[in-house]
Short mmCIF file of C-alpha atoms and ligand atoms in Angstrom, two decimals:
data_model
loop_
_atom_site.label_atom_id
_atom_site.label_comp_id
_atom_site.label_asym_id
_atom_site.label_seq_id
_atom_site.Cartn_x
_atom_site.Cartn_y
_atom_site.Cartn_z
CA UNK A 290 200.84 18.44 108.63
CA UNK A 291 199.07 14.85 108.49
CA UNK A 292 201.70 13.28 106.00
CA UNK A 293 204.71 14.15 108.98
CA UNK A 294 202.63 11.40 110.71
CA UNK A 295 202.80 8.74 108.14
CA UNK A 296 205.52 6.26 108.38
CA UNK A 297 207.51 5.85 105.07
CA UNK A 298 208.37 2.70 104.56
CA UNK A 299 208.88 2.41 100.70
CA UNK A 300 211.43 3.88 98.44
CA UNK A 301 208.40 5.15 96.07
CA UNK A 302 205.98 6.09 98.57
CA UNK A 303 203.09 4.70 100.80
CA UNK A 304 200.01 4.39 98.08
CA UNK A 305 197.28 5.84 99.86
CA UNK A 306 194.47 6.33 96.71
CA UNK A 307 194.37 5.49 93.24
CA UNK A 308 197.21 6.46 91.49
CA UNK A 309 198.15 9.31 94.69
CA UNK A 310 201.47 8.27 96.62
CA UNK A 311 202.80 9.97 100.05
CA UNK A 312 206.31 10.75 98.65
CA UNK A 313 209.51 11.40 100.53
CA UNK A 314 210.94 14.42 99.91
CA UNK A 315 213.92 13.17 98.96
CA UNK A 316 212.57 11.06 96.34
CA UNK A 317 210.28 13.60 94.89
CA UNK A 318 211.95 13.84 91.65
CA UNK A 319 212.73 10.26 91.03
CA UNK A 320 209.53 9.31 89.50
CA UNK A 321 207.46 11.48 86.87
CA UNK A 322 203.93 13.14 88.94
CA UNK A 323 201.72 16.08 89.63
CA UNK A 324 201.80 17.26 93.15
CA UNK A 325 197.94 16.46 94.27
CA UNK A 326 197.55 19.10 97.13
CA UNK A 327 198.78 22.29 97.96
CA UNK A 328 202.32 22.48 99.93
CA UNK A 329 202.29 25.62 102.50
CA UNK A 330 204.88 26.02 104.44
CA UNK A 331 203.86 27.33 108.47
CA UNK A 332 203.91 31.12 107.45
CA UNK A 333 200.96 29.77 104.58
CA UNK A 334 203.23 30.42 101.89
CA UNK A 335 202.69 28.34 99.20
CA UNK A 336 205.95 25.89 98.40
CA UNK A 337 204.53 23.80 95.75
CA UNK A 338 201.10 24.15 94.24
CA UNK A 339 198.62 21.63 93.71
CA UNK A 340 199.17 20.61 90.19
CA UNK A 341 202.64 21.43 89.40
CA UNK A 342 204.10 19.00 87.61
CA UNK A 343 207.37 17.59 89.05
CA UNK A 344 208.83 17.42 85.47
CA UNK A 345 208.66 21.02 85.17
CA UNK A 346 210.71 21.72 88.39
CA UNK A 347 213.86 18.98 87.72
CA UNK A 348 216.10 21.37 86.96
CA UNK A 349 215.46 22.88 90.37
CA UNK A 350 215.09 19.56 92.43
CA UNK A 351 218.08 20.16 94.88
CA UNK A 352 216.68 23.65 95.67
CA UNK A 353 213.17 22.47 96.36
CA UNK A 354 213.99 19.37 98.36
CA UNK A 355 216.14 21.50 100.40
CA UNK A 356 213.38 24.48 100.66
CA UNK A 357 210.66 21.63 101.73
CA UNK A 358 212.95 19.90 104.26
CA UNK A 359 213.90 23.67 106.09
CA UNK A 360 210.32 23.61 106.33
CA UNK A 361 209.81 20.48 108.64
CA UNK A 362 208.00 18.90 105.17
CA UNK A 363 208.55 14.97 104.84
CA UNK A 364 206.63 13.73 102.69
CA UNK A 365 204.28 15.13 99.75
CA UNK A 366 200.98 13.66 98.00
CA UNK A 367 201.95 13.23 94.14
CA UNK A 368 199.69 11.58 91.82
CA UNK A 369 201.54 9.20 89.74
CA UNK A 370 200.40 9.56 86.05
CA UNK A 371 199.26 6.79 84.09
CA UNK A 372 201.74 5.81 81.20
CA UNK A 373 199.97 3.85 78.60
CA UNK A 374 200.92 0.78 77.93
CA UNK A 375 201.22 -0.77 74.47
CA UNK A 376 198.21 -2.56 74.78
CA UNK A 377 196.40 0.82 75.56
CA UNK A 378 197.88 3.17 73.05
CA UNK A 379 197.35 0.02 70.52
CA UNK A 380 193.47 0.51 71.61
CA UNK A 381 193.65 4.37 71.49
CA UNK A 382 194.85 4.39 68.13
CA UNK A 383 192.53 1.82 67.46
CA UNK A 384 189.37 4.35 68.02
CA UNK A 385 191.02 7.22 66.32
CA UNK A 386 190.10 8.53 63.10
CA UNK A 387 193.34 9.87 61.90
CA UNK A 388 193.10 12.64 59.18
CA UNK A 389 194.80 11.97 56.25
CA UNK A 390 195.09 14.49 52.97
CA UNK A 391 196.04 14.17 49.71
CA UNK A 392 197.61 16.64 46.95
CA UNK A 393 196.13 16.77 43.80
CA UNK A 394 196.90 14.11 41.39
CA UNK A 395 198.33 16.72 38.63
CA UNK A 396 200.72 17.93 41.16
CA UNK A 397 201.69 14.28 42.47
CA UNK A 398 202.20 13.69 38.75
CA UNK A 399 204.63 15.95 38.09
CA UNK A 400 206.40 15.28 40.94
CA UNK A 401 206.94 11.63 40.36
CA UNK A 402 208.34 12.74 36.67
CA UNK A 403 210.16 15.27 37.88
CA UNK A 404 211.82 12.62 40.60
CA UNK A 405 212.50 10.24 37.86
CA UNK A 406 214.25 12.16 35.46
CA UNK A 407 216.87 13.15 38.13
CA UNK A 408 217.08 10.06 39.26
CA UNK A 409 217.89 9.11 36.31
CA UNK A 410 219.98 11.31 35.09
CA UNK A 411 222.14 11.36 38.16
CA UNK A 412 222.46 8.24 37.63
CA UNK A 413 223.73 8.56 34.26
CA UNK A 414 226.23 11.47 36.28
CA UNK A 415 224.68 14.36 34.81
CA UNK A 416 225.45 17.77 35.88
CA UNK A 417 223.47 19.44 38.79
CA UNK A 418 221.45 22.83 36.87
CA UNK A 419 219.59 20.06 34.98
CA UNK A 420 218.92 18.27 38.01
CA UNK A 421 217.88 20.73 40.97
CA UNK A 422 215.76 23.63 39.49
CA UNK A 423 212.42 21.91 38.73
CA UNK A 424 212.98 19.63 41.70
CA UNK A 425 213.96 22.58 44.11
CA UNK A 426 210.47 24.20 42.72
CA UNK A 427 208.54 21.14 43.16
CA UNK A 428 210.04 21.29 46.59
CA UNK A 429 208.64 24.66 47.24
CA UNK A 430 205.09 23.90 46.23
CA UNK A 431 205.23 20.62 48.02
CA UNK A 432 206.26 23.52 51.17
CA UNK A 433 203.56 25.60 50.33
CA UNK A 434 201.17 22.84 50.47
CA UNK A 435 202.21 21.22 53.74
CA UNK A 436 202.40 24.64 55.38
CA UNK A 437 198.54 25.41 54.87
CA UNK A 438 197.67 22.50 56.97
CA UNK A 439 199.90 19.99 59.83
CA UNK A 440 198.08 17.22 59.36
CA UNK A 441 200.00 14.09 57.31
CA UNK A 442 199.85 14.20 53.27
CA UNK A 443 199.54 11.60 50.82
CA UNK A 444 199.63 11.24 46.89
CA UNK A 445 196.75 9.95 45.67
CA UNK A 446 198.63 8.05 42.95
CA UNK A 447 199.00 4.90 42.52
CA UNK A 448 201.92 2.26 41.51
CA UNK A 449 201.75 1.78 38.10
CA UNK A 450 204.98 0.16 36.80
CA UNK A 451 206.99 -1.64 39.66
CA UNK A 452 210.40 0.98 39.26
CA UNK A 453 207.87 3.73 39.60
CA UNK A 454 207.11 2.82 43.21
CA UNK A 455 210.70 4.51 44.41
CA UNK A 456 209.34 8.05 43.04
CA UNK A 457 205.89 7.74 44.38
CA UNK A 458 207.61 6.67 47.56
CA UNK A 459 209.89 9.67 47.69
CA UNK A 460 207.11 11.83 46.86
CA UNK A 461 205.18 10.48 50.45
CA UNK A 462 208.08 10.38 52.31
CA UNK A 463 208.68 14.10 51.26
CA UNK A 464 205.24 15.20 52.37
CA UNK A 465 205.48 13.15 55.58
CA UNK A 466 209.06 14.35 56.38
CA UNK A 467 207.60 18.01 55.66
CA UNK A 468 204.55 17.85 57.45
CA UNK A 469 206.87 16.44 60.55
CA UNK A 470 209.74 19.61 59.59
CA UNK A 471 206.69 21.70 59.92
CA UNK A 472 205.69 20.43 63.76
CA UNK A 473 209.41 20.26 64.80
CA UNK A 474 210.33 23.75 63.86
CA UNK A 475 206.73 25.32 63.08
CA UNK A 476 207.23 28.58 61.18
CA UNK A 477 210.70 27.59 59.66
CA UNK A 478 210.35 27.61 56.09
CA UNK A 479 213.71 26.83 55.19
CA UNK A 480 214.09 24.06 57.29
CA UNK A 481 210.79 22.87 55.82
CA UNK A 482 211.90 23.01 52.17
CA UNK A 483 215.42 21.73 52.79
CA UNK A 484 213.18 18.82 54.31
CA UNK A 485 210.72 18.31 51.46
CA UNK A 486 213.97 18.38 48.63
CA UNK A 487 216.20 15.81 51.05
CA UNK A 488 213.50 13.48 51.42
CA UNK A 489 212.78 13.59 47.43
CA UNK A 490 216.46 12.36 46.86
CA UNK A 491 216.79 10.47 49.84
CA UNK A 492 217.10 6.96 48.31
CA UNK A 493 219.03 8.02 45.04
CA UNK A 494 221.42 5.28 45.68
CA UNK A 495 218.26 2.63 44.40
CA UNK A 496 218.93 4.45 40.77
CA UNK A 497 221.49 1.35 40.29
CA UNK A 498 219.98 -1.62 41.68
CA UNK A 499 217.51 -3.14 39.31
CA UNK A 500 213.99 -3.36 40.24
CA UNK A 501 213.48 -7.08 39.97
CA UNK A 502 216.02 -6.34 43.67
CA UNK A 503 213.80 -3.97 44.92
CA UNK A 504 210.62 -5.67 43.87
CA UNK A 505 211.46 -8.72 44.78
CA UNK A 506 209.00 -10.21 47.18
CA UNK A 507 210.69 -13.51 48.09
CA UNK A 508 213.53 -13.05 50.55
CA UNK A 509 217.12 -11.38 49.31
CA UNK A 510 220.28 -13.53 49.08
CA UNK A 511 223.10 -12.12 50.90
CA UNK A 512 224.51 -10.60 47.97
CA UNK A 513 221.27 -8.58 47.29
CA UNK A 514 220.87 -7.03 50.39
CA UNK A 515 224.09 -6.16 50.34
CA UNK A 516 223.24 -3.61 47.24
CA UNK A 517 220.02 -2.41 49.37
CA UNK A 518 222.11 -1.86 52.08
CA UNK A 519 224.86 0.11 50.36
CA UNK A 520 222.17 2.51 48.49
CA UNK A 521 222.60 5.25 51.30
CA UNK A 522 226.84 5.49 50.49
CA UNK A 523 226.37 4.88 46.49
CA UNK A 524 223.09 7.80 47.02
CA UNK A 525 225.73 10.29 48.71
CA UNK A 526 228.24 9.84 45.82
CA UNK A 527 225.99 10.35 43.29
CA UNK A 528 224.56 13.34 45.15
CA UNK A 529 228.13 14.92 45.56
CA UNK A 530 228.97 13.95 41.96
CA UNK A 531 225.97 15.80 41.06
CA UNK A 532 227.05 18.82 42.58
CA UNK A 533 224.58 18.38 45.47
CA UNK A 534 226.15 20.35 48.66
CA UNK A 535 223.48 21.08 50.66
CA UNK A 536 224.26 19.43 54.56
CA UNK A 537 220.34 18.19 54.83
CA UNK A 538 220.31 16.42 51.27
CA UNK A 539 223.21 14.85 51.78
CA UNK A 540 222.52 13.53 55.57
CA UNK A 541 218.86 12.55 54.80
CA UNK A 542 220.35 10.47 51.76
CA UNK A 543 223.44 8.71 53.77
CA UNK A 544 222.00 8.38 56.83
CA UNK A 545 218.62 7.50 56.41
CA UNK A 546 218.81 4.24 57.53
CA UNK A 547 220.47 4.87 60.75
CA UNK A 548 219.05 3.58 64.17
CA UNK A 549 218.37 5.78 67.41
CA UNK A 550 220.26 2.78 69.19
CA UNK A 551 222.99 2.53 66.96
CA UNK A 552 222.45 -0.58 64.82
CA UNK A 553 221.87 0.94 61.45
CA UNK A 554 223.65 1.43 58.24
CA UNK A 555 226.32 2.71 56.94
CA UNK A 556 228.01 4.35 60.38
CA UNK A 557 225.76 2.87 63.41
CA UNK A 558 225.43 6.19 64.07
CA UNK A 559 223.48 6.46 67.06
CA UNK A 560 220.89 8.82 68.84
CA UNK A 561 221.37 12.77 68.36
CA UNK A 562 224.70 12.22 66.39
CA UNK A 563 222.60 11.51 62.98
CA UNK A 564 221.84 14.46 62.30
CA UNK A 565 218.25 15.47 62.43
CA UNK A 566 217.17 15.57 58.84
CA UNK A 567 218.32 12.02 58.39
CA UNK A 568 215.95 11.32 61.96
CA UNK A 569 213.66 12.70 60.37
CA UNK A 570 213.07 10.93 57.35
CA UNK A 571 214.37 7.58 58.82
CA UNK A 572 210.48 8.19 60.61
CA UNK A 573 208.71 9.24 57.27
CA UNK A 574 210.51 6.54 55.30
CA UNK A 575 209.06 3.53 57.55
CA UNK A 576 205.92 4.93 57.45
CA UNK A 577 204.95 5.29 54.07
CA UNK A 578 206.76 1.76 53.38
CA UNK A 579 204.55 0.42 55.85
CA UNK A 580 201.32 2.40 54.59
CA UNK A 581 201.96 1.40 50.40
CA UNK A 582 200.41 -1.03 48.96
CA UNK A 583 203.06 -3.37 47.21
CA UNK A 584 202.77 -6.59 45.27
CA UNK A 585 203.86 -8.71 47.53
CA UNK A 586 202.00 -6.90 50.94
CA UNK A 587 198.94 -4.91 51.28
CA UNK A 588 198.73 -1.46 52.71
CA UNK A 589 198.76 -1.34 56.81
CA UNK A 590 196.21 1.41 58.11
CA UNK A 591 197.93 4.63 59.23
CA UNK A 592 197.13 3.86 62.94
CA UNK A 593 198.66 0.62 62.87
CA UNK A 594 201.77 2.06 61.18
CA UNK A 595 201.92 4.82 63.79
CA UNK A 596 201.62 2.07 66.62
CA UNK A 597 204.73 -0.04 65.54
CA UNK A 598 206.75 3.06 64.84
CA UNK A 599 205.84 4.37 68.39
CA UNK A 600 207.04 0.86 69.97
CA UNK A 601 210.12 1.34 67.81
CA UNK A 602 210.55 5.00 69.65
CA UNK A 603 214.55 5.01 71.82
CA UNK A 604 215.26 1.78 69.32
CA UNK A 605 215.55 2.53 66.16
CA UNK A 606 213.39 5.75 65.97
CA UNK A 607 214.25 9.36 67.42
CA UNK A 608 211.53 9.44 70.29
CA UNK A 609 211.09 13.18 69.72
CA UNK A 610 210.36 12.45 66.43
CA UNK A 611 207.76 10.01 66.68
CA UNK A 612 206.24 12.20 68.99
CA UNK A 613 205.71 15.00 66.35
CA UNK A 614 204.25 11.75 64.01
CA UNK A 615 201.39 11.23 66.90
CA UNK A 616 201.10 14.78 67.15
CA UNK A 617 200.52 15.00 62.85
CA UNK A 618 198.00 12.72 63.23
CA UNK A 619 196.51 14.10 65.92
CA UNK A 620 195.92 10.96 68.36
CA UNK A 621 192.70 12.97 70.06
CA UNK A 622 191.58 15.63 67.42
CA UNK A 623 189.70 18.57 68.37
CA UNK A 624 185.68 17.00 68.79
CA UNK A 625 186.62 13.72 70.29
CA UNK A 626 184.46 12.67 73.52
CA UNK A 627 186.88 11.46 75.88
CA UNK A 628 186.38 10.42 79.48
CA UNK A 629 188.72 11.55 81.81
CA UNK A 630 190.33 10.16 84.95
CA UNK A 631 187.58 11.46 87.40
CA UNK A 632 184.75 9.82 85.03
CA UNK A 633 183.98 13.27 83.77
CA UNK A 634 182.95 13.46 79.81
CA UNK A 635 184.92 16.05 78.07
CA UNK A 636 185.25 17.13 74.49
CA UNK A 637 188.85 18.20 72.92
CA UNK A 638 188.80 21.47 71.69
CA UNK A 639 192.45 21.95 70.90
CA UNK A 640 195.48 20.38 70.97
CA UNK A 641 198.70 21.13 72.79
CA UNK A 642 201.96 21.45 71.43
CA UNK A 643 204.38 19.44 72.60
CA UNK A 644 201.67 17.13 74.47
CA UNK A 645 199.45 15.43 72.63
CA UNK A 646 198.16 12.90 75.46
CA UNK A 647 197.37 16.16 77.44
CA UNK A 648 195.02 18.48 75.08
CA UNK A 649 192.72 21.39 76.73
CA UNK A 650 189.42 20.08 76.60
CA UNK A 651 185.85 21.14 77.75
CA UNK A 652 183.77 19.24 80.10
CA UNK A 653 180.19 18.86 79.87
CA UNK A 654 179.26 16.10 82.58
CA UNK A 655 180.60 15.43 85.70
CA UNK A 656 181.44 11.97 86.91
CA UNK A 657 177.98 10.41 87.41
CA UNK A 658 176.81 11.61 83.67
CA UNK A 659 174.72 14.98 85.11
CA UNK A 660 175.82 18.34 82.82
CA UNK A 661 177.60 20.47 84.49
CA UNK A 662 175.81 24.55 85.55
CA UNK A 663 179.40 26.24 84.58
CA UNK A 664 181.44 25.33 81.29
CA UNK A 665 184.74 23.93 82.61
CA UNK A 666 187.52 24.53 79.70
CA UNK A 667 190.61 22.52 81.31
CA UNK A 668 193.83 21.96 80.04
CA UNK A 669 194.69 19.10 80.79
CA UNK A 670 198.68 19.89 81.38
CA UNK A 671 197.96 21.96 84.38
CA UNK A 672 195.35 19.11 85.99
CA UNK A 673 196.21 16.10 87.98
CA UNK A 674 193.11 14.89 85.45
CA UNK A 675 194.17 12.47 82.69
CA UNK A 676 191.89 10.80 79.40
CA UNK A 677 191.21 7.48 80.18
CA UNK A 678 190.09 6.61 76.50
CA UNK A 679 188.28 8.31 73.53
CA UNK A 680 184.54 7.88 73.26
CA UNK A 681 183.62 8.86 69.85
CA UNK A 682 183.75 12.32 67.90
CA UNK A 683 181.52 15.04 67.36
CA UNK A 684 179.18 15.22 64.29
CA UNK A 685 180.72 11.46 63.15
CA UNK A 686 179.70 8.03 64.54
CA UNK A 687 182.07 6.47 67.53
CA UNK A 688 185.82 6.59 65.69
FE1 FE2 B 194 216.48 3.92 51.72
#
């Protein structure tokens, strides 16, 4: 084999075209790659096909490395994928036209009343009946809603007294936490309700800070934020004064505010120790605070919001979790015109679950713009190919 000839002299491989390294075996599995030709071994059995990504195979890294080396292999072509940077996903999202629904602005409205009353009367420590039924049925048409379709909801409605904002905000945050419940564990409906109700309550603990606090658009005094910051403990009390047992209600409301790294509030609870319904709507609750229009800040576009809460992703944010954000929005929905890595044109026509930078797509012109004799469906998880950028969408001017 022509690679036994090549002289390794780097710990990551001799470059030899863009993006495609000569590997040592050895290191195969130290950096992320698809393997870029077929491995045979001298019989012409195939060790590793052209393709594989090395990802796949970790678990089984000491057993392949071994099988390779017993086969007089040294060295294997892998084609190092392109992360994108900051600057490039900032660009990406820049392009995209991110679907957004709403719910009717009946249903939004009784929501938000329905959200006020128990926060207020848990607040006044009221007993639980009162409070859960028409909440725990709001929850299951909020469900029913977010099941028909993944993509991100929104109410349509609007702040119209400043202590309302808290209820409209609990209503997004429920129907972004849901839609998110819904991608994590897809079929689930359970998990998505238990989701949509947590995320309702989750700031209860605000029922007893005023709003000129929470309004406020000048910067807190010491003493102020520490009210905001002990709304997640106060919220759980209330909660289990209420009657409120239910594990996901009463994580999403104490931990909401926790940070992947460990430098939140109340516990510095860190990465998979808060528990997942709390990760969840720690994710929804940025970004519909960062989306809302407030007195003091105008609304951020969705992409932008999605951008900062991807940087945020391993630091205060449960990677996984963002992930399944992207993935709501759909970063390249089905009809975008992307160009891919060879300077082929391809169109998206669906996405993959649990990869959303790597969606099957059909191409329709090769690399020097001529359309191609055969269709060519691809996906793009099983090709050394990557997008390079998103061109525009079908049937709508250049997103
Ligand atoms: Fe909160």
């Amino acid at each position: 084999m022509a690679l036994e000839k090549l002289f390794i002299i780097s710990a990551i491989g001799v470059r030899l075209l863009e993006n495609v390294f000569a590997v040592p075996v050895e290191e195969l599995f130290d950096t992320p790659g698809i393997v870029a030709e077929d491995i045979v071994d001298d019989g012409g059995s195939i060790l590793l096909p052209l393709g594989t990504q090395l990802s796949w195979l970790e678990k089984r890294a000491g057993q392949i490395i071994d099988r390779l080396k017993q086969s007089g292999i040294k060295a294997v072509l892998v084609r190092r994928e392109k992360g994108l940077t900051t600057e490039e996903l900032r660009e990406l999202l820049a392009q995209a036209k991110l679907p957004v629904r709403t719910i009717g602005k009946k249903l939004a409205g009784g929501v938000v009343d329905a959200i006020g009353k128990v926060y207020r009367s848990i607040a006044s420590g009221q007993g639980r009946e009162e409070l859960l039924s028409p909440l725990l049925a709001y929850g299951k048409t909020l469900s029913r809603e977010i099941g028909r379709n993944p993509s991100i909801l929104f109410s349509l409605l609007k702040v119209r007294e400043r202590d309302e904002y808290t209820f409209i905000h609990s209503l997004n945050v429920s129907l972004v936490a849901g839609s998110l419940a819904g991608s994590i564990r897809p079929g689930n409906d359970p998990f998505l309700e238990q989701i949509v109700t947590a995320a309702l309550l989750h700031d209860l603990g605000k029922a007893h800070i005023a709003p000129a606090i929470l309004n406020k658009p000048e910067r807190l005094t010491e003493e102020e934020f520490d009210q905001i910051r002990r709304h997640p403990e106060a919220g759980e009390r209330l909660a289990r004064q209420a009657g409120i047992i239910e594990p996901a209600i009463l994580q999403a409301i104490r931990w909401h505010h926790e940070k992947w790294e460990g430098t939140g509030y109340p516990d510095r609870l860190r990465a998979e120790v808060i528990p997942l319904p709390a990760r969840i709507t720690a994710v929804a609750d940025v970004f519909d605070a960062l989306t809302a229009e407030r007195a003091y800040k105008g609304a951020m576009p969705p992409r932008e919001a999605l951008s900062l809460i991807i940087e945020a992703s391993g630091v205060h944010f449960d990677p996984a979790v963002s992930g399944h954000l992207l993935r709501s929005m759909g970063l390249f929905p089905p009809g975008t015109i992307v160009e891919l890595s060879d300077d082929s044109l391809a169109v998206v026509v669906s996405l993959t679950r649990g990869d959303l930078m790597r969606p099957t797509v059909l191409v329709q012109l090769d690399g020097r713009g001529k359309p191609l004799q055969d269709i060519r469906l691809i996906d793009l998880r099983r090709s050394p190919h990557f997008i390079r950028k998103a061109l525009s969408h079908l049937g709508k001017a250049a997103v």
